XYZ file of C-alpha atoms in Angstrom:
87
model
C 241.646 173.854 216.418
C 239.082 176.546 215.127
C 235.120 175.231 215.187
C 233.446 176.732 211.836
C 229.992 175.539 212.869
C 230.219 174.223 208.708
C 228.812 170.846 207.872
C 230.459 168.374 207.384
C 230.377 164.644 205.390
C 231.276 161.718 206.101
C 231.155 161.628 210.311
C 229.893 158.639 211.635
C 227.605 158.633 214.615
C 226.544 155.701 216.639
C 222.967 155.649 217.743
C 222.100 154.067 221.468
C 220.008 153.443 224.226
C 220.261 154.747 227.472
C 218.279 152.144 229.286
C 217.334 148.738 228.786
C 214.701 147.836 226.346
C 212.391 145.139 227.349
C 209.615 143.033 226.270
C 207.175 142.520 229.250
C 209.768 141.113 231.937
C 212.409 140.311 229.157
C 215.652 142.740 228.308
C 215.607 142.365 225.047
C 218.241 144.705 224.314
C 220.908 145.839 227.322
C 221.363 149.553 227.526
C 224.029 151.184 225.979
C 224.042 149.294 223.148
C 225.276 150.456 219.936
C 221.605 150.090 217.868
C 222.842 151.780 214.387
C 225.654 153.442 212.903
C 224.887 156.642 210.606
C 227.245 158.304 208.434
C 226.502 162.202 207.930
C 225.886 163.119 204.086
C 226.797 165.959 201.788
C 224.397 168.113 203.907
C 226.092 166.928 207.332
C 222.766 165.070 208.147
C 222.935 162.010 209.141
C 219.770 160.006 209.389
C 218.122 156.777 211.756
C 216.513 154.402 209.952
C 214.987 152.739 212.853
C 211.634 151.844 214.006
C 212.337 153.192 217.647
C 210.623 152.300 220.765
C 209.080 154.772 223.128
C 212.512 155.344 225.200
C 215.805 157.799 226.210
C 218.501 157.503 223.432
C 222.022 159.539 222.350
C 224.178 159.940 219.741
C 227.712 160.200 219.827
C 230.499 160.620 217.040
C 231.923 157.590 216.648
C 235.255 158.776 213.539
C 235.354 162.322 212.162
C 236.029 162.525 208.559
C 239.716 162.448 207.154
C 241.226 165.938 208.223
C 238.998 166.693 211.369
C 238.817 165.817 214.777
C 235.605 163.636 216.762
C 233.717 165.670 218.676
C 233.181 163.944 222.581
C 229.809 166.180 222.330
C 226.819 163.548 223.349
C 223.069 164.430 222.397
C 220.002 162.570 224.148
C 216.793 162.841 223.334
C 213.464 160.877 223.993
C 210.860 158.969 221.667
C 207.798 159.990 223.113
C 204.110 160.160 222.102
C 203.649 163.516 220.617
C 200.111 163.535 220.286
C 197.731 161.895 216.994
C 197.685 165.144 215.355
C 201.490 165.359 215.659
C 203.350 163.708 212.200
């Protein structure tokens, strides 16, 4: 298997929470749960359409296009409050 660091269409990534997300003293959503699947376009991006809470989330391939193999790689990253002058 050779990486080519190319992009690449069609992968589909699953988009999820890494803690629970509540409202007040509710769970409202358990963590670890699958909140959107993404497919990666012509350009290899693949985008979240999501209104997102303030929270710790990941992405992980969920089926490699026809011909190449998922990647096990798993990216977190945090919504956070950037700042008002931050878009």
């Amino acid at each position: 298997m050779q990486k080519t660091g190319s992009t690449v269409a069609g992968a589909t990534f699953g988009l999820y929470n890494k803690n629970e997300i509540k409202s007040g003293d509710k769970i409202i959503v358990k963590a670890d749960t699958l909140l959107q699947e993404m497919t990666s376009d012509e350009n290899g991006m693949a985008t979240c359409t999501l209104d997102l809470p303030f929270g710790e989330y990941y992405v992980k391939e969920l089926k490699a296009p026809e011909g190449f193999v998922s990647s096990d790689e798993v990216l977190e990253f945090v919504a956070e409050y950037q700042g008002q002058e931050t878009k």
